[in-house]
mmCIF file of C-alpha atoms in Angstrom:
data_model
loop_
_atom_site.group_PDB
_atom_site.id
_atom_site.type_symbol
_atom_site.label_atom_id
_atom_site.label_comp_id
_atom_site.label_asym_id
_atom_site.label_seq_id
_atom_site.Cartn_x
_atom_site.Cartn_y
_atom_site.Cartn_z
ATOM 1 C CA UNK A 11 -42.762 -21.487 182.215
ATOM 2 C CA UNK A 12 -42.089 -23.941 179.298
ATOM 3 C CA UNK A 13 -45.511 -24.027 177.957
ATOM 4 C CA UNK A 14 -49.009 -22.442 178.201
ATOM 5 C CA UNK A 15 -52.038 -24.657 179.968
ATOM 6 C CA UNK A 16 -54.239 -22.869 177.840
ATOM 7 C CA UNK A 17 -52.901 -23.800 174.756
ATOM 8 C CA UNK A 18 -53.033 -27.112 175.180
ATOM 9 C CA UNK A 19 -55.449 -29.709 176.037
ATOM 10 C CA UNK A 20 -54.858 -33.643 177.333
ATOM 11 C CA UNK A 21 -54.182 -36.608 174.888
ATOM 12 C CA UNK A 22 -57.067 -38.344 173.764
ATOM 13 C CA UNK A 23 -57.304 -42.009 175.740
ATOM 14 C CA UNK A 24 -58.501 -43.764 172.292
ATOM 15 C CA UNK A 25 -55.998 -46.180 170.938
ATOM 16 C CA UNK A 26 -54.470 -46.330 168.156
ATOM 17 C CA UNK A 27 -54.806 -49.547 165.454
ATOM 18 C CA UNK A 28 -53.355 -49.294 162.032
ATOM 19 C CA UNK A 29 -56.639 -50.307 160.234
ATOM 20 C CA UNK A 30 -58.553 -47.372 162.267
ATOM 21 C CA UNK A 31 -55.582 -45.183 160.667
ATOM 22 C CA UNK A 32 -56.265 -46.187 157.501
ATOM 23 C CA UNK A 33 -59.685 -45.516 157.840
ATOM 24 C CA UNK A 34 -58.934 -42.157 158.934
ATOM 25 C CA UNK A 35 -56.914 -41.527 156.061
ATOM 26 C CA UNK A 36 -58.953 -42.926 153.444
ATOM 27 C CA UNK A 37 -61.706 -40.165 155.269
ATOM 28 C CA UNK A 38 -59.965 -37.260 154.943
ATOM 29 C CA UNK A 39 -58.923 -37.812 151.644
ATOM 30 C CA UNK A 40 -62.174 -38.652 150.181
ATOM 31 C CA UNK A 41 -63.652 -35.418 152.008
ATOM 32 C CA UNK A 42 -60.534 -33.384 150.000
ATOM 33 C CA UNK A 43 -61.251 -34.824 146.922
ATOM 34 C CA UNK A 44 -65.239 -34.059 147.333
ATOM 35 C CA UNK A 45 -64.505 -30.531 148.404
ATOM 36 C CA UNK A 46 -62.199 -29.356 145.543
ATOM 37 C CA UNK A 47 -64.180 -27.270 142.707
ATOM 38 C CA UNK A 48 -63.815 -28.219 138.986
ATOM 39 C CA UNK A 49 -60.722 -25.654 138.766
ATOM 40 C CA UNK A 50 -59.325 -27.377 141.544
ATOM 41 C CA UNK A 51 -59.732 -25.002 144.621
ATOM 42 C CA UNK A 52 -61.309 -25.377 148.019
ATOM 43 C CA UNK A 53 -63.184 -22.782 149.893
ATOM 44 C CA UNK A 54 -61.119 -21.486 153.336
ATOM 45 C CA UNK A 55 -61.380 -22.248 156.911
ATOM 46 C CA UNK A 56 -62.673 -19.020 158.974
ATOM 47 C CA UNK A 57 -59.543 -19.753 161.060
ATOM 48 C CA UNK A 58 -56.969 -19.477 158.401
ATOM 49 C CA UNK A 59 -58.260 -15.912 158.582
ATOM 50 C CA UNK A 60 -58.665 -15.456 154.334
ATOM 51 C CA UNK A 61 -60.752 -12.674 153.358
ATOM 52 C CA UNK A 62 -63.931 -13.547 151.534
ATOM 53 C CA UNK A 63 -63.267 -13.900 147.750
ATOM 54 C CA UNK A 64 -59.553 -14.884 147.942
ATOM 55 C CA UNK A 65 -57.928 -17.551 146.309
ATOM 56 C CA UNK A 66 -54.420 -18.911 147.193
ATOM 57 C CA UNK A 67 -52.337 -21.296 144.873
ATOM 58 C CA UNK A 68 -49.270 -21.775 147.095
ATOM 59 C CA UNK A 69 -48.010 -24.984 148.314
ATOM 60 C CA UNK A 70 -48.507 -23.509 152.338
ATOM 61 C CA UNK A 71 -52.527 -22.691 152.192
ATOM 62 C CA UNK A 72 -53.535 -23.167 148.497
ATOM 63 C CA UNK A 73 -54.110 -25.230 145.920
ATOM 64 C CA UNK A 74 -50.745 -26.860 144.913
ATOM 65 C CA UNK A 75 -50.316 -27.532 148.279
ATOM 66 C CA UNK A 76 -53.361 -29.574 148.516
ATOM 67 C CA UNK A 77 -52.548 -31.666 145.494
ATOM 68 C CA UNK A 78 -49.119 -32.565 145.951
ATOM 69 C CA UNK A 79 -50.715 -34.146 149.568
ATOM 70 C CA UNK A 80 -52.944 -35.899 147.613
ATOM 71 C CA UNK A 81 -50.688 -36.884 144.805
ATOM 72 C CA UNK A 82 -48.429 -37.931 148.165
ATOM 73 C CA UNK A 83 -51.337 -40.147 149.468
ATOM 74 C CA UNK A 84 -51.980 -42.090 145.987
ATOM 75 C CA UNK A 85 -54.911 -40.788 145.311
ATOM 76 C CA UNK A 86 -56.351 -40.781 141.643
ATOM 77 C CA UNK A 87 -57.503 -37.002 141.945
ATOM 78 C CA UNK A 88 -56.246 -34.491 139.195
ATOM 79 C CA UNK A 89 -53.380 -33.064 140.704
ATOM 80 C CA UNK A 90 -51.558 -31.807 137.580
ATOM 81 C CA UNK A 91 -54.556 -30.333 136.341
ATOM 82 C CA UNK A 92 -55.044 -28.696 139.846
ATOM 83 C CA UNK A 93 -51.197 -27.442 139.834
ATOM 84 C CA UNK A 94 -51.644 -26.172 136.299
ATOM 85 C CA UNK A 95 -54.840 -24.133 137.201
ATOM 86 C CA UNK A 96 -52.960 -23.172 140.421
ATOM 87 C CA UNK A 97 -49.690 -21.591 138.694
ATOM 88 C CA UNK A 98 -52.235 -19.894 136.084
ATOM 89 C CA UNK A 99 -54.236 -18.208 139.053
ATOM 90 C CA UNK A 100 -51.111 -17.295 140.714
ATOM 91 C CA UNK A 101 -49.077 -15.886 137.986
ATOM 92 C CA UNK A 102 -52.775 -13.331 137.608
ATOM 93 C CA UNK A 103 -52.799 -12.826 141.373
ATOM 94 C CA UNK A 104 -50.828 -14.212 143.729
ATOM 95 C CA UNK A 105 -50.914 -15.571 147.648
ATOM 96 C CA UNK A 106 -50.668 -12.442 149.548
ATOM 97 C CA UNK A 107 -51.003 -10.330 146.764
ATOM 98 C CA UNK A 108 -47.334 -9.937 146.345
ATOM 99 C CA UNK A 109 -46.282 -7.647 143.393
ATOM 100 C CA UNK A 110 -43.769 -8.830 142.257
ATOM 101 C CA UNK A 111 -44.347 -12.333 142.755
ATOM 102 C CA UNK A 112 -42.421 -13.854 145.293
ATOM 103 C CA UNK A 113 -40.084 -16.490 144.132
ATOM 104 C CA UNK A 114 -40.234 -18.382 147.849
ATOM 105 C CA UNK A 115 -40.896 -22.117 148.337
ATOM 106 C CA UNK A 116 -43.718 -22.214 150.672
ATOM 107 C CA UNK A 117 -45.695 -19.028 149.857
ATOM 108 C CA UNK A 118 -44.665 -18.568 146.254
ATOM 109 C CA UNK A 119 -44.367 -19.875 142.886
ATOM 110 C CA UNK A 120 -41.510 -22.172 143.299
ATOM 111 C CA UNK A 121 -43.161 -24.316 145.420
ATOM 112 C CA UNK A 122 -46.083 -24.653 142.874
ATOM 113 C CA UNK A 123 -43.531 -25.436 140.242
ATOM 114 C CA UNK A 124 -42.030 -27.855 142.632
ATOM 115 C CA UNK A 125 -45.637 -29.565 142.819
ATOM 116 C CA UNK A 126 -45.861 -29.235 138.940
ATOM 117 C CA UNK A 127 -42.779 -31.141 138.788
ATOM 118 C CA UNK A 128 -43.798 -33.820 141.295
ATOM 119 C CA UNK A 129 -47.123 -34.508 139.915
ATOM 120 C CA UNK A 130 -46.314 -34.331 136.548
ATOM 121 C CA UNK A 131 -47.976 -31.649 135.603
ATOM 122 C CA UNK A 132 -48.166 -29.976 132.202
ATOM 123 C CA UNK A 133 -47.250 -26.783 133.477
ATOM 124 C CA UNK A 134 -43.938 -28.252 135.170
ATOM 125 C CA UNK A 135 -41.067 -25.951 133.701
ATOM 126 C CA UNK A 136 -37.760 -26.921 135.629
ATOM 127 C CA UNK A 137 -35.563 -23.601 133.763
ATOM 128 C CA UNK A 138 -38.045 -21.426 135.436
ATOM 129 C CA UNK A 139 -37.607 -23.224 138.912
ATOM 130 C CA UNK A 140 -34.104 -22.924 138.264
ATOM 131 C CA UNK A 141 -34.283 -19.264 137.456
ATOM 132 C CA UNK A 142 -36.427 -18.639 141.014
ATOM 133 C CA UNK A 143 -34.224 -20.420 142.883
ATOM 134 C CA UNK A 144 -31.446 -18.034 141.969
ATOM 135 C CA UNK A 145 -33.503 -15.152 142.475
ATOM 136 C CA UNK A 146 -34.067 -15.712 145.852
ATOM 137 C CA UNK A 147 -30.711 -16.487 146.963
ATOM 138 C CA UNK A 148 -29.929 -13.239 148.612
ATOM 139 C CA UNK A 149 -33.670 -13.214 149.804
ATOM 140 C CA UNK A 150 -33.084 -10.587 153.340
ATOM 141 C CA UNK A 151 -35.391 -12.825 155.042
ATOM 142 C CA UNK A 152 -32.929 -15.579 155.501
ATOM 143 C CA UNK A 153 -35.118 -18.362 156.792
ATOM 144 C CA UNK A 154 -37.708 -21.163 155.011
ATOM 145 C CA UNK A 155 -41.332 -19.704 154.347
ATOM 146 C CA UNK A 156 -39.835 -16.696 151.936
ATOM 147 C CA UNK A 157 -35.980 -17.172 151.380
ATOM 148 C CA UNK A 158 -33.360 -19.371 149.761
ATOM 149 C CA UNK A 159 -33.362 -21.920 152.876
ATOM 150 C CA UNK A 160 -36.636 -22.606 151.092
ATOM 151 C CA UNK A 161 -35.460 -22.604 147.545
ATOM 152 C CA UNK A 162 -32.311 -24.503 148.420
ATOM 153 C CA UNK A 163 -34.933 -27.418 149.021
ATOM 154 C CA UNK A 164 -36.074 -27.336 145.690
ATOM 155 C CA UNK A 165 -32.536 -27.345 143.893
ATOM 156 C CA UNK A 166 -31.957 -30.189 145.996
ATOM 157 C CA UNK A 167 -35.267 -32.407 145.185
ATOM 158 C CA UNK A 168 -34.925 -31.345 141.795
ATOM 159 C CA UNK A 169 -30.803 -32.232 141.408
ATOM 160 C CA UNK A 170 -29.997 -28.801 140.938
ATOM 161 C CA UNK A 171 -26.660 -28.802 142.403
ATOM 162 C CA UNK A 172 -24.911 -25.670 141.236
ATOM 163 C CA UNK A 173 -27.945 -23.511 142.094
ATOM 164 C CA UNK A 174 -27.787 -25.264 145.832
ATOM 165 C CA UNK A 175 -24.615 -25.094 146.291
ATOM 166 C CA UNK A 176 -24.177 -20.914 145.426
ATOM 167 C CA UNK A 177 -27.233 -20.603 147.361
ATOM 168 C CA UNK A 178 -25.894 -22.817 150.580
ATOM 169 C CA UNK A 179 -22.461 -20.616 150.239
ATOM 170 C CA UNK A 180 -24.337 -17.682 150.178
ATOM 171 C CA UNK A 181 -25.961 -18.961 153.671
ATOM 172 C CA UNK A 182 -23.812 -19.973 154.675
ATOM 173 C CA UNK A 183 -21.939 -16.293 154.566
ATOM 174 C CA UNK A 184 -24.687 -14.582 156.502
ATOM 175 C CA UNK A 185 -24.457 -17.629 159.779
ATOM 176 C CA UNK A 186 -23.242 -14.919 162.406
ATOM 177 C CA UNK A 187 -19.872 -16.124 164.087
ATOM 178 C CA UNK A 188 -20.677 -14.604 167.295
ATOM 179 C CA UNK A 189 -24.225 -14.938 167.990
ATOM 180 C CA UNK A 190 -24.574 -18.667 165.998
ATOM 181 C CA UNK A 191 -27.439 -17.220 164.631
ATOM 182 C CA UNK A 192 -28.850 -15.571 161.536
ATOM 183 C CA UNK A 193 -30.641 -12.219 161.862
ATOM 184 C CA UNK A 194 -33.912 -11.948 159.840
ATOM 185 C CA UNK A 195 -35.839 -9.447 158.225
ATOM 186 C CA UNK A 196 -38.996 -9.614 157.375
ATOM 187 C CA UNK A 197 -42.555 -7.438 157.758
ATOM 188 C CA UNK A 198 -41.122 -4.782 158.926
ATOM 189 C CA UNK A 199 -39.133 -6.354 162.029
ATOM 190 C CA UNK A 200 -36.037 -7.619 162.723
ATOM 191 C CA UNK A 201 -35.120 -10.648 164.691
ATOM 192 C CA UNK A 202 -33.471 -14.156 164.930
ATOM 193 C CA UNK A 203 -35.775 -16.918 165.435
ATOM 194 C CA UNK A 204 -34.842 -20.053 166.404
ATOM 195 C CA UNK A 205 -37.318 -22.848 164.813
ATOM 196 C CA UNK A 206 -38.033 -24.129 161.853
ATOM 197 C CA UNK A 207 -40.611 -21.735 160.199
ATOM 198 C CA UNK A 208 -38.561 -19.071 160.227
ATOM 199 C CA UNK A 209 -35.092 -19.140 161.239
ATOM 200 C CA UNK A 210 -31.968 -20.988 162.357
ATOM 201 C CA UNK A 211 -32.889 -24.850 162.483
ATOM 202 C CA UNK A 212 -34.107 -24.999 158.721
ATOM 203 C CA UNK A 213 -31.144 -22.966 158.155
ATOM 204 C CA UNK A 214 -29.666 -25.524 159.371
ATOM 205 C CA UNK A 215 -31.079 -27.996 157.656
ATOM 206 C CA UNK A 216 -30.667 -26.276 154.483
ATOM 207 C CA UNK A 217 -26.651 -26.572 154.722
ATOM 208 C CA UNK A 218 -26.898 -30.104 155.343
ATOM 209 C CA UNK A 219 -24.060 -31.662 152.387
ATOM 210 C CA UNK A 220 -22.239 -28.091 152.195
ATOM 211 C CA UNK A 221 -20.865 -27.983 155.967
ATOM 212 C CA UNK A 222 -19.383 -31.123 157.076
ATOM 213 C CA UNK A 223 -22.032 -32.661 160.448
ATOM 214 C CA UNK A 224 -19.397 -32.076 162.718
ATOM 215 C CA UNK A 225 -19.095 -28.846 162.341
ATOM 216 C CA UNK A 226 -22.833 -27.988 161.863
ATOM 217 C CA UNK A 227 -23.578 -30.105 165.292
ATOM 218 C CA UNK A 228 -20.698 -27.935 166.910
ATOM 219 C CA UNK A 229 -22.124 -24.673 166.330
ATOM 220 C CA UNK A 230 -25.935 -25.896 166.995
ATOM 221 C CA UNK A 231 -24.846 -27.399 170.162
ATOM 222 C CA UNK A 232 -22.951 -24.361 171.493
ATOM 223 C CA UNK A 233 -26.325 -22.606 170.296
ATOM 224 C CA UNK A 234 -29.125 -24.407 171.613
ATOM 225 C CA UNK A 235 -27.369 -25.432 174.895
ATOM 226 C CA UNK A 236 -26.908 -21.694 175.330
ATOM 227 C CA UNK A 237 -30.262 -20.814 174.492
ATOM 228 C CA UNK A 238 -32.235 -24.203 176.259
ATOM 229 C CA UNK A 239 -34.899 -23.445 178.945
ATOM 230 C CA UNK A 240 -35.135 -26.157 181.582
ATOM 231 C CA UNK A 241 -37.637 -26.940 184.274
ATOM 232 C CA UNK A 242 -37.642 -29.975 186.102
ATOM 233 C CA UNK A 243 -35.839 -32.352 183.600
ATOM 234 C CA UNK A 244 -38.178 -30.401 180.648
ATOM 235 C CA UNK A 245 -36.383 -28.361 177.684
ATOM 236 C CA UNK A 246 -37.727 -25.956 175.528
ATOM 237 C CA UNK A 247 -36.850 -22.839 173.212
ATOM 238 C CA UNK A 248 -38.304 -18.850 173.064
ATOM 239 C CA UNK A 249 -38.903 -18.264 169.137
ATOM 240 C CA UNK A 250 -35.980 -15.833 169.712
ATOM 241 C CA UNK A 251 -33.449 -15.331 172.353
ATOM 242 C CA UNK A 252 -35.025 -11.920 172.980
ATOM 243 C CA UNK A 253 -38.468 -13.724 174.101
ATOM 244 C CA UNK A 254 -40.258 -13.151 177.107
ATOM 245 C CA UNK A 255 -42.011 -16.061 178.766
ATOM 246 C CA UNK A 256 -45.520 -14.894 177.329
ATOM 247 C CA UNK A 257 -44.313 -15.911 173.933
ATOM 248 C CA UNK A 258 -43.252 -19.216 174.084
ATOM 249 C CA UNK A 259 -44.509 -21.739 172.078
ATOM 250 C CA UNK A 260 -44.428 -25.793 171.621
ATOM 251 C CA UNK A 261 -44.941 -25.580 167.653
ATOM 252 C CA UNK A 262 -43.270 -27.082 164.794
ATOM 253 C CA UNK A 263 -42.598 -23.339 163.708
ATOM 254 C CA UNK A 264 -41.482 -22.251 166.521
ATOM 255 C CA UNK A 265 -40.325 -23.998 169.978
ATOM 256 C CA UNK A 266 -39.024 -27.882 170.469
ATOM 257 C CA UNK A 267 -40.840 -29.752 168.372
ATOM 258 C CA UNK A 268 -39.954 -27.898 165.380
ATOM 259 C CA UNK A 269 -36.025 -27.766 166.438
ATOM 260 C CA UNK A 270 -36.310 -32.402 167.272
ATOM 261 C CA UNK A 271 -37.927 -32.549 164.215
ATOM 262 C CA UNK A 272 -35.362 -30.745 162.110
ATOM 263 C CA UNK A 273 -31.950 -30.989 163.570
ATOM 264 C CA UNK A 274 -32.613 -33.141 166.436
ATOM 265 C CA UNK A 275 -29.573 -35.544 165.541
ATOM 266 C CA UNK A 276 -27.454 -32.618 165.503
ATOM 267 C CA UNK A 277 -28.762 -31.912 169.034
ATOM 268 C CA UNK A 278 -27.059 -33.763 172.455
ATOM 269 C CA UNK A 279 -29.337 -36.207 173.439
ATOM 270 C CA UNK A 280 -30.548 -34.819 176.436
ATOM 271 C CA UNK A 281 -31.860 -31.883 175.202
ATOM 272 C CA UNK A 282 -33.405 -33.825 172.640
ATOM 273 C CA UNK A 283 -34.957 -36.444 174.567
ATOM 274 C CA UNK A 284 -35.918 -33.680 177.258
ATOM 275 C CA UNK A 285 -37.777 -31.815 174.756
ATOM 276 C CA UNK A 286 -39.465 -34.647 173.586
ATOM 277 C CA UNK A 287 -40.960 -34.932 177.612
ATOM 278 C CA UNK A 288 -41.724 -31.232 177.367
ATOM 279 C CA UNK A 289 -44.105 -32.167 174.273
ATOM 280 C CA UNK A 290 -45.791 -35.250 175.092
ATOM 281 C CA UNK A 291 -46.140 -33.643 178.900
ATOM 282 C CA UNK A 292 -47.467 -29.921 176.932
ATOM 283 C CA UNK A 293 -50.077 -32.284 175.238
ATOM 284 C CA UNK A 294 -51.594 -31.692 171.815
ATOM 285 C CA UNK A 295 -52.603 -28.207 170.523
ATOM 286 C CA UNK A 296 -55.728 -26.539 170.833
ATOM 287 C CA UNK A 297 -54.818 -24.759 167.944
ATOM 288 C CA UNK A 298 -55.517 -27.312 165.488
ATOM 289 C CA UNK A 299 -54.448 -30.940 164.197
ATOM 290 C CA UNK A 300 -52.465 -29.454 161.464
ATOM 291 C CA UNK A 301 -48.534 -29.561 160.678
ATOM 292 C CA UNK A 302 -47.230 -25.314 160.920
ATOM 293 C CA UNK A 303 -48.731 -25.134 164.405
ATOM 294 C CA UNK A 304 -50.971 -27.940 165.649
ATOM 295 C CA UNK A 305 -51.208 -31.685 166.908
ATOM 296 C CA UNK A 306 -49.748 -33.493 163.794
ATOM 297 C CA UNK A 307 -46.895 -31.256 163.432
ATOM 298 C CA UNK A 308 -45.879 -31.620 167.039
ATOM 299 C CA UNK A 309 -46.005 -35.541 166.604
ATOM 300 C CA UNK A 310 -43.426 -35.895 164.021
ATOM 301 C CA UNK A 311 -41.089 -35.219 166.664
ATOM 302 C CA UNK A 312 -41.681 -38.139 168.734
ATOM 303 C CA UNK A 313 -41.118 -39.797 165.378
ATOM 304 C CA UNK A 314 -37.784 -38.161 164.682
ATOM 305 C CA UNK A 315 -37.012 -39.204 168.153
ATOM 306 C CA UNK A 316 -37.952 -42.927 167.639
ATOM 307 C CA UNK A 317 -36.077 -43.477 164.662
ATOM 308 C CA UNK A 318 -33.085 -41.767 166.232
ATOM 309 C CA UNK A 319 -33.167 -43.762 169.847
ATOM 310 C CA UNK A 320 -35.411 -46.664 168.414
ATOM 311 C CA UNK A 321 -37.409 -46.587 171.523
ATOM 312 C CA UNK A 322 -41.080 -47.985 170.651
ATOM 313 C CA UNK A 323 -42.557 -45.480 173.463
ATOM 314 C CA UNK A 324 -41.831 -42.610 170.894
ATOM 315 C CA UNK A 325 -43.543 -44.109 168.330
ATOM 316 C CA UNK A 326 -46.023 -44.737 170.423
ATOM 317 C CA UNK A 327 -46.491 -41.357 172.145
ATOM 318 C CA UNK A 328 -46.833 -40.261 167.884
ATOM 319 C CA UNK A 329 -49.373 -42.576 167.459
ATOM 320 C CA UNK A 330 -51.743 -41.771 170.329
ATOM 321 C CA UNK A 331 -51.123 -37.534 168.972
ATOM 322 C CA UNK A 332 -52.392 -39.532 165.207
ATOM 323 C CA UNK A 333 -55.696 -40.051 166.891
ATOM 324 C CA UNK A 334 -55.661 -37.115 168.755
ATOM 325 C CA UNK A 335 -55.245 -35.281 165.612
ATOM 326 C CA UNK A 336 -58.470 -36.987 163.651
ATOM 327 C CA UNK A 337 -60.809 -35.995 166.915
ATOM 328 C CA UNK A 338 -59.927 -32.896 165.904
ATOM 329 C CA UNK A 339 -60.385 -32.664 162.874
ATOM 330 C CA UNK A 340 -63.713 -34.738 163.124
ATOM 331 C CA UNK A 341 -65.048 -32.163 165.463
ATOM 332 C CA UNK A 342 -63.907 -28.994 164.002
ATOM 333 C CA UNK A 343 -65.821 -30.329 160.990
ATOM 334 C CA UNK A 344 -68.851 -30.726 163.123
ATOM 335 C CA UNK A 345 -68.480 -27.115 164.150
ATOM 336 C CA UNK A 346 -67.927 -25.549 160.933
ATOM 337 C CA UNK A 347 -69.522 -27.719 157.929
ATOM 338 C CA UNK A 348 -66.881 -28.670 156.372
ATOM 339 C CA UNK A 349 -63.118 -29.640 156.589
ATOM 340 C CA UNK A 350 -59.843 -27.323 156.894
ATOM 341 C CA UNK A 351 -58.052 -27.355 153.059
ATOM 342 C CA UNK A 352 -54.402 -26.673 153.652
ATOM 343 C CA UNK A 353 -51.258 -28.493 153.246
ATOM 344 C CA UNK A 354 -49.807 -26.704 156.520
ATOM 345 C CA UNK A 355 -52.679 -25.638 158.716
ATOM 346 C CA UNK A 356 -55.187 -28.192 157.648
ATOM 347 C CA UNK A 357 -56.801 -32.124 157.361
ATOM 348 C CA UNK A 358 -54.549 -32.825 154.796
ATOM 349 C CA UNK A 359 -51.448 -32.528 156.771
ATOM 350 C CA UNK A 360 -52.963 -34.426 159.064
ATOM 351 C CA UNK A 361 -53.464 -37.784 156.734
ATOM 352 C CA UNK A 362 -49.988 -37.439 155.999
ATOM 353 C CA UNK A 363 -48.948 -37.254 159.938
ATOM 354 C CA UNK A 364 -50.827 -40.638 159.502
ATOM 355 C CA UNK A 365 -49.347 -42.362 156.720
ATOM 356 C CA UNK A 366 -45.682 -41.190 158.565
ATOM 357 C CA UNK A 367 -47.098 -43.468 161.471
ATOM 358 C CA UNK A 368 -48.083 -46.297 159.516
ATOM 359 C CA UNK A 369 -44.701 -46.286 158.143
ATOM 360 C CA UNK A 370 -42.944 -45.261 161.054
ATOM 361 C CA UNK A 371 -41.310 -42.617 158.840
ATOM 362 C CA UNK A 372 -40.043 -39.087 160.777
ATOM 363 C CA UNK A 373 -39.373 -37.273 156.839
ATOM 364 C CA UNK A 374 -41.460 -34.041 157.365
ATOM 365 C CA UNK A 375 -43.127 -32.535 154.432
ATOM 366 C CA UNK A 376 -41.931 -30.814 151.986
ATOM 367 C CA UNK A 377 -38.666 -30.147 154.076
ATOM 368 C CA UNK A 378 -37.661 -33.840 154.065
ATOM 369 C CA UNK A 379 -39.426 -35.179 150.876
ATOM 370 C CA UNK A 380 -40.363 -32.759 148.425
#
């Protein structure tokens, strides 16, 4: 079993045109920029599962996430006023109520600082950044959401080359000669995940520059050939290599489209283009049309895979998941009021999944353009 039924449902028959995409875009921003409060904040989705009264600032479900996609999108909305009221909130309590703060990328305050510096905002304070990035370079998570993988992006966008470069060696020291894996450590559990969101292939990524390609494609090779499920010409991966069936997945955090998407020209290219049938054959998510774990997410792989083979059908298998993606979030709006504020889980994400297929661009964000 590659993939749950259940979790999936079929691809929309609507076609795609690129002046229906724009107006899809253009929708979902103007409902973002409606929705945000004069301190810049959005109220939750029930199924982001936030308790009543919380606020998050982070780039993954708060505020500075949601205006660095606008600022992303060209829209005229306040986004360094938003950052700077984010970082202020988040400094007085931050996103999971973390004490002390986390210095991650994605769920702490170097990824609003990396916003701040983006957008321009007043609060934008690059000797800070610089001083979180070295905090979390020994971070015993060893993946992207909390540790330096995550931080090592920043240095990068930001041209801080020494503080990448101790953090990549430092990475680069923990890369487990026998297994080809890294072992992390986080809420209470230890493991070694395989995708994106929280292990080896943003690893990976993150050492991109430091280790020559030939050698990183030799060692993911030996490891995702070793750990590939097949079924009838179909590829996918377990989040770990412990996994039983029941917990696979066909997520960008976890599961093929996350691993094409991120080190899919390391991969051989018929795993690659195998998983790419195992995605457009799963079908979009039920889960949602956003980027962590939804419909939009899972499309920037036939992306990655169209600029790598140029092969139109990829582009257009991400197209038809673009519309796909809008009925969704047109009729989970419907069902709860209002739209899903998030850069990861929600709408936003989504407009940029669009703009990407405009363009034709695979770069995923905030791993491949922050």
């Amino acid at each position: 079993m590659l993939w749950r039924e259940s979790e999936h449902e079929p691809t929309t028959d609507r076609f795609w045109t690129a002046g229906w995409a724009r107006e899809a875009l253009e929708e979902i921003v103007a409902d973002a920029e409606a929705a945000a409060s004069p301190d810049g904040e959005w109220p939750f989705h029930p199924r982001d599962e936030i308790e009543p009264g919380e606020v998050w600032s982070g780039l993954y479900l708060g505020a500075a996430g949601m205006a660095w996609g606008l600022w992303k999108l060209g829209s005229a909305f306040d986004a360094a006023g938003t950052v700077t009221n984010a970082l202020e909130r988040y400094r007085a309590n931050p996103d999971f109520r973390q004490d002390p703060h986390p210095p991650s990328l994605l769920c702490g305050e170097s990824g609003i600082l990396a916003a701040a510096e983006r957008v321009g905002s007043p609060a934008a304070d690059l000797e800070r950044l610089r001083a979180l990035i070295v905090a979390n370079r020994s971070h015993p998570t060893w993946e992207l959401l909390w540790g330096s993988p995550g931080t090592m992006l920043a240095a990068r966008a930001f041209g801080l080359e020494h503080e990448w470069r101790e953090s990549a060696k430092f990475l680069l020291t923990q890369w487990d000669q026998e297994t080809d894996l890294w072992t992390q450590y986080m809420y209470g559990t230890v493991a070694q995940y395989l995708g994106p969101g929280h292990g080896f292939a943003a690893n990976v990524h993150a050492l991109r520059g430091l280790v020559p390609d030939a050698v990183l494609r030799e060692r993911v090779v030996r490891a995702m050939e070793r750990m590939a499920l097949h079924d009838h010409g179909l590829v996918n991966w377990p989040p770990t290599p412990d996994d039983d069936p029941e917990h696979i997945r066909v997520q960008w955090c976890h599961g093929a489209p996350g691993i094409v998407i991120t080190i899919g020209d390391l991969l051989p290219w018929g795993l690659a283009l195998a998983a790419g049938q195992l995605i457009w054959q799963a079908g979009p998510l039920r889960k949602g049309p956003g980027l962590c774990h939804g419909t939009a997410g899972n499309g920037f792989a036939f992306l990655r895979l169209h600029a790598l083979t140029g092969d139109a059908l990829w582009l257009d298998r991400a197209r038809r998941f673009a519309v796909h993606a809008v009925e969704q979030v047109r009729r989970e709006r419907a069902d709860v009021g209002r739209g899903r504020y998030s850069l990861f889980t929600g709408d936003i994400g989504v407009a940029l999944y669009l703009r990407a297929c405009i363009d034709a661009d695979p770069a995923f964000p905030v791993i491949d353009n922050l």
